Amino acid sequence: MIETIAFYLFSAVTIVMFWITVSSKNALYSMSALAAGMIMISGFFFLLDADFLGVVQIIVYTGAVMALYAFGMMFFDTTREVKENIRAPKLVFLLSGLTALLLVIAFVAPIAADHIKAFYPMVEGVENPQAVGVVLFTKYLVPFEVAAVMLLVAMIAGIILAGKKMDESLTLKIEEEFQEKGAK
Amino acid sequence: MITLSHYLILSAILFCIGLYGVYRRKNLLLLLFSTEILLNAANVGFAAISKFYGDLTGQMFAFFIVAVAASEVAVGLGLMIVWYKRRGTLDIDTLQSMHG
Amino acid sequence: MEHMETYLYIALFAPLVGSLFASLFADKPKMLVTGIGTSTLLFVSWVSSVVLLMHVYHGDVVHVKMMDWIHAGGLYIPFGFVVDQVSATMMFVVTTVSTVVHVYSIGYMDHDRSFNRFFAWLSAFVFSMMVLVMSDNFAGLFIGWEGVGLCSWALIGFWYERESASWAANEAFIMNRIADLGMLIGIFLVYWNFGSLQYDVVFAQVDGMDATILMMTTAFLFIGAMGKSAQFPLHTWLADAMEGPTPVSALIHAATMVTAGVYLVIRANPLYSLVPEVSYFVACLGAFVAIFAASMALVNRDLKRIIAYSTLSQLGYMFVAAGLGAYWVALFHLMTHAFFKALLFLGAGNVMHAMDDELDIFKMGGLSKKMKWTMIMMTLASLALAGIYPFAGFFSKDKILEVAFAGDHYILWAILWFTAGLTAFYSFRLVMLVFFGEERYKIFGFHPHEAYRYMLFAMSPLAILAVIAGFFEHDFIHLVSYALPIEEYEVSHTVFWILVVITQGIALGGIALAVYKYSHGGFSKKWEETFIYKLLFNQYYIPKIYDEYICKPYAEISTIMWKDFDLKIVDATVDFIATSIYKSGMASRVVQSGNLSNMLRWMGVGLLILLVAAILYSPVR
């Protein structure tokens, strides 16, 4: 019973939060709503017995990603209202609405997948983080390491793009040089 | 009783909200927010399937999506800063130097 | 047996090797080695052919399957070769004449810029001809058939800088294509009804066949033969083909290629012997062409064209024999004719060389003093052509007349008999005008000289064969009796002798008339004013009729089709497709706006379409 209430409550809040995210004209509101929605998503994970994933969701998304956005937004003028020239808003509604409809139709249909067998079945009596750890460090070790390298690369890229010589960008300079050459 | 279909439909709705944002938003930063919503919607679906089929693979995928999302944010934000410094705006409509 | 296969392959492929070798130097200046090399290889081929001829003399047959050629579904055509008595005879004729012609050509083409190219094509022709006569199925025959057609085209148009030469080459090629369509239909009919193209398989099942089918098949095959052997109404190309170098005329347009049609009828004799209607038509057409061509030869002034018309006429004789069921007689006449006609052409080549390519026989005369050996050989050949005892032509031509008489075809016999007189007359008209009488060439400032000695030597085998080939009649009958039906013709001894005497009589009469008339100044000028003379001189106006009633309307229709149909419908359609694609490209260019938001929307549309498709075609319903 509590699970049902929790599901509907979280669903409602998440949908509202995300809606604010995509429709708000203020970037700050948008970001705050996104952070709230992320937290609510982690609630679903806890409901689904994916404790570890829920924790990761909070730490990585709400902690790291949102903090990154918050820092990033310091560079932009966020107090001003975002002006957007939205063309054909009806088309946007139509497109996403139709997609939603089709997806819902697809998912409401009974899933005829009796023959699906679990690759890595959950074991009774084992805590989720433990089970996740075992699978992650055995079967998914290589992807895990690759993901680690990818994160490192992304970090370096972020630092170089944003951090080096804040007032005169490397990329900017190169383009100016190009333009000078072109002028000659 | 909450079934798999409930979660999947929720996931679909969240996904479409994200899609709506992607279609609608003209500000790069807010566009990036919308993509986060897309990723999270997918994660909910994965976690639900993982639960209802008793298979950890779904959660594994969700982990990797989180990792991808994190690196995407890092690089995307860096690029946006460069762009902002050059143009002083993040509007997509100013970003169309390549057209046929 | 094993080594016989080797001989077969040597005989077949030696000319090809020679051709490929010579073609390596096709655009180089003259290299004697190409001429000598190809001639040597042809000699090798000749030796192999003789060995094979000896081998099959006692009734053996060499049959090899080189490889599977087409094997698709129900269609199975192996690439096989057979040397039986018929093909061995043909191989002997082909290699003999072509070896002689090759050696002769070394001298004849001495000063030609494209010496090497000439030998490449000439050897390629011999190879194609060998494929034609040695193939054991209709498909291989057809390959050779087309191969000789191609080489003939290239050799007629050898001096392609000359408008007339390339025109003649194209005419020959197109005429042959018309006939080849008939031939191809015939081959299709054979395959359709017999389920195979192998000669032995086809001929084994002819007995139970429907008469109509056989008639259609033989008729269509004969259309092919008509084109290749230049029978009426497809005969005009042969006279025009004389634009080619004279050795080519000797080899292709006298001795070998034009006889391919006769060979086809002989080869398909089990088919033809079952359809008397078609066979009789073949015989009648042959007789008609014999007298028709001979009449045109009477008045022509062109040295080579006269010989070309006589070739036509003699091909008519062969078809009469083949049509009356005397296939071996046709083959025999084919062989003897090859020898003396090639000799005649090569002699004409000598004369042409001496006269700086002048062809008008009225500008020659009295050449015997300067060109004694050529004169002797050409006279021998003419005697053989006229069918005078004991030369080769007597035996074969007389046999044809005998066959016609014995078969109660008295009209055919009468035509052929009269033609024999005409043949004798025009042959000696030519000899008289060229070699005897007044030395008219001096007026025109020519300085004739005898040909190279080795050219004369090269011709001598043909001269010898033209004289003695007839005496091998009994050996020949023994040889071909293994492969062809030999019928005894029931004419009594007395009738036989009477026939011989009156045939000899008209032939000698023709010769005597020619000799008498042309040693006394020839016919008067008035004769040239008469209608008959003009009719004959203009080849019965047939080329003109073809030009007026076929070529010109065709050209007009082509123009109409080009301007109204091609330009206005076909081109317009193609242009419409092109412009509509171009316009749609211009219209959809807007999509490539470079705007990320727009692109994302298009992506959404794609996603939507995929979703619809996934739901509609989902495996689970």
Coordinates of N, CA, C and O in Angstrom, one line a residue, chain A residues 31 34-39 42 53-72, chain B residues 36 40 66 70 73 77:
Chain A
M31 N 17.0 24.8 -13.2 CA 18.0 23.9 -12.6 C 17.6 23.4 -11.3 O 17.8 22.2 -11.0
L34 N 15.1 20.6 -11.8 CA 15.8 19.4 -12.3 C 16.4 18.7 -11.1 O 16.3 17.5 -11.0
A35 N 17.1 19.4 -10.2 CA 17.7 18.8 -9.1 C 16.7 18.1 -8.2 O 16.9 16.9 -7.8
A36 N 15.5 18.7 -8.0 CA 14.5 18.1 -7.2 C 14.0 16.8 -7.9 O 13.8 15.8 -7.3
G37 N 13.8 16.9 -9.2 CA 13.3 15.7 -10.0 C 14.3 14.6 -9.9 O 13.9 13.4 -9.7
M38 N 15.6 14.9 -9.9 CA 16.6 13.8 -9.7 C 16.5 13.1 -8.4 O 16.6 11.9 -8.3
I39 N 16.3 13.9 -7.4 CA 16.1 13.3 -6.1 C 14.9 12.4 -6.1 O 15.0 11.2 -5.6
S42 N 15.6 9.1 -7.6 CA 16.3 8.2 -6.7 C 15.3 7.5 -5.8 O 15.5 6.3 -5.5
L53 N 22.0 2.0 -6.7 CA 21.8 2.9 -7.9 C 21.2 4.2 -7.3 O 21.5 5.3 -7.8
G54 N 20.3 4.1 -6.4 CA 19.7 5.3 -5.8 C 20.7 6.2 -5.2 O 20.7 7.4 -5.4
V55 N 21.6 5.6 -4.4 CA 22.6 6.4 -3.8 C 23.5 7.0 -4.8 O 23.8 8.2 -4.8
V56 N 23.9 6.3 -5.9 CA 24.7 6.8 -6.9 C 24.0 8.0 -7.6 O 24.6 9.0 -7.9
Q57 N 22.7 7.8 -7.8 CA 21.9 8.9 -8.4 C 22.0 10.1 -7.6 O 22.2 11.2 -8.2
I58 N 21.8 10.0 -6.3 CA 21.9 11.2 -5.5 C 23.3 11.9 -5.5 O 23.4 13.1 -5.8
I59 N 24.3 11.0 -5.4 CA 25.6 11.5 -5.3 C 26.0 12.1 -6.6 O 26.5 13.3 -6.7
V60 N 25.9 11.3 -7.7 CA 26.4 11.8 -8.9 C 25.6 12.9 -9.5 O 26.1 13.9 -9.9
Y61 N 24.3 12.6 -9.6 CA 23.5 13.6 -10.3 C 23.3 14.9 -9.4 O 23.7 16.0 -9.8
T62 N 22.6 14.7 -8.3 CA 22.3 15.8 -7.5 C 23.6 16.5 -6.9 O 23.7 17.7 -6.8
G63 N 24.5 15.6 -6.6 CA 25.7 16.2 -6.0 C 26.7 16.7 -7.0 O 26.9 17.9 -7.1
A64 N 27.1 15.9 -7.9 CA 28.2 16.3 -8.9 C 27.7 17.1 -10.1 O 28.1 18.2 -10.3
V65 N 26.7 16.4 -10.8 CA 26.3 17.1 -12.0 C 25.6 18.4 -11.8 O 25.9 19.4 -12.4
M66 N 24.8 18.4 -10.8 CA 24.1 19.7 -10.5 C 25.0 20.8 -10.0 O 24.9 21.9 -10.4
A67 N 26.0 20.3 -9.2 CA 27.0 21.3 -8.7 C 27.7 21.8 -9.9 O 28.0 23.0 -10.0
L68 N 28.0 20.9 -10.8 CA 28.8 21.4 -12.0 C 28.0 22.4 -12.8 O 28.5 23.4 -13.2
Y69 N 26.7 22.1 -13.0 CA 25.8 23.0 -13.6 C 25.8 24.4 -12.9 O 25.9 25.4 -13.5
A70 N 25.7 24.3 -11.6 CA 25.6 25.5 -10.8 C 26.9 26.3 -11.0 O 26.8 27.5 -11.2
F71 N 28.0 25.6 -11.0 CA 29.2 26.4 -11.2 C 29.3 26.9 -12.6 O 29.7 28.1 -12.9
G72 N 28.8 26.1 -13.6 CA 28.9 26.5 -15.0 C 28.0 27.7 -15.2 O 28.3 28.7 -15.9
Chain B
E36 N 19.3 15.5 -19.8 CA 19.4 14.8 -18.5 C 18.1 14.1 -18.2 O 18.1 13.0 -17.7
N40 N 17.5 10.1 -17.4 CA 16.9 9.6 -16.2 C 15.7 8.8 -16.5 O 15.5 7.8 -15.8
V66 N 24.7 6.6 -16.1 CA 25.0 7.7 -15.2 C 26.4 8.2 -15.5 O 26.7 9.4 -15.6
A70 N 27.5 11.9 -16.7 CA 28.5 12.8 -16.0 C 29.5 13.3 -17.0 O 29.8 14.5 -17.0
V73 N 28.1 16.0 -19.3 CA 28.0 17.3 -18.6 C 29.3 18.0 -18.6 O 29.4 19.2 -18.9
L77 N 29.5 21.3 -20.8 CA 29.6 22.6 -20.1 C 30.9 23.3 -20.5 O 30.8 24.6 -20.8

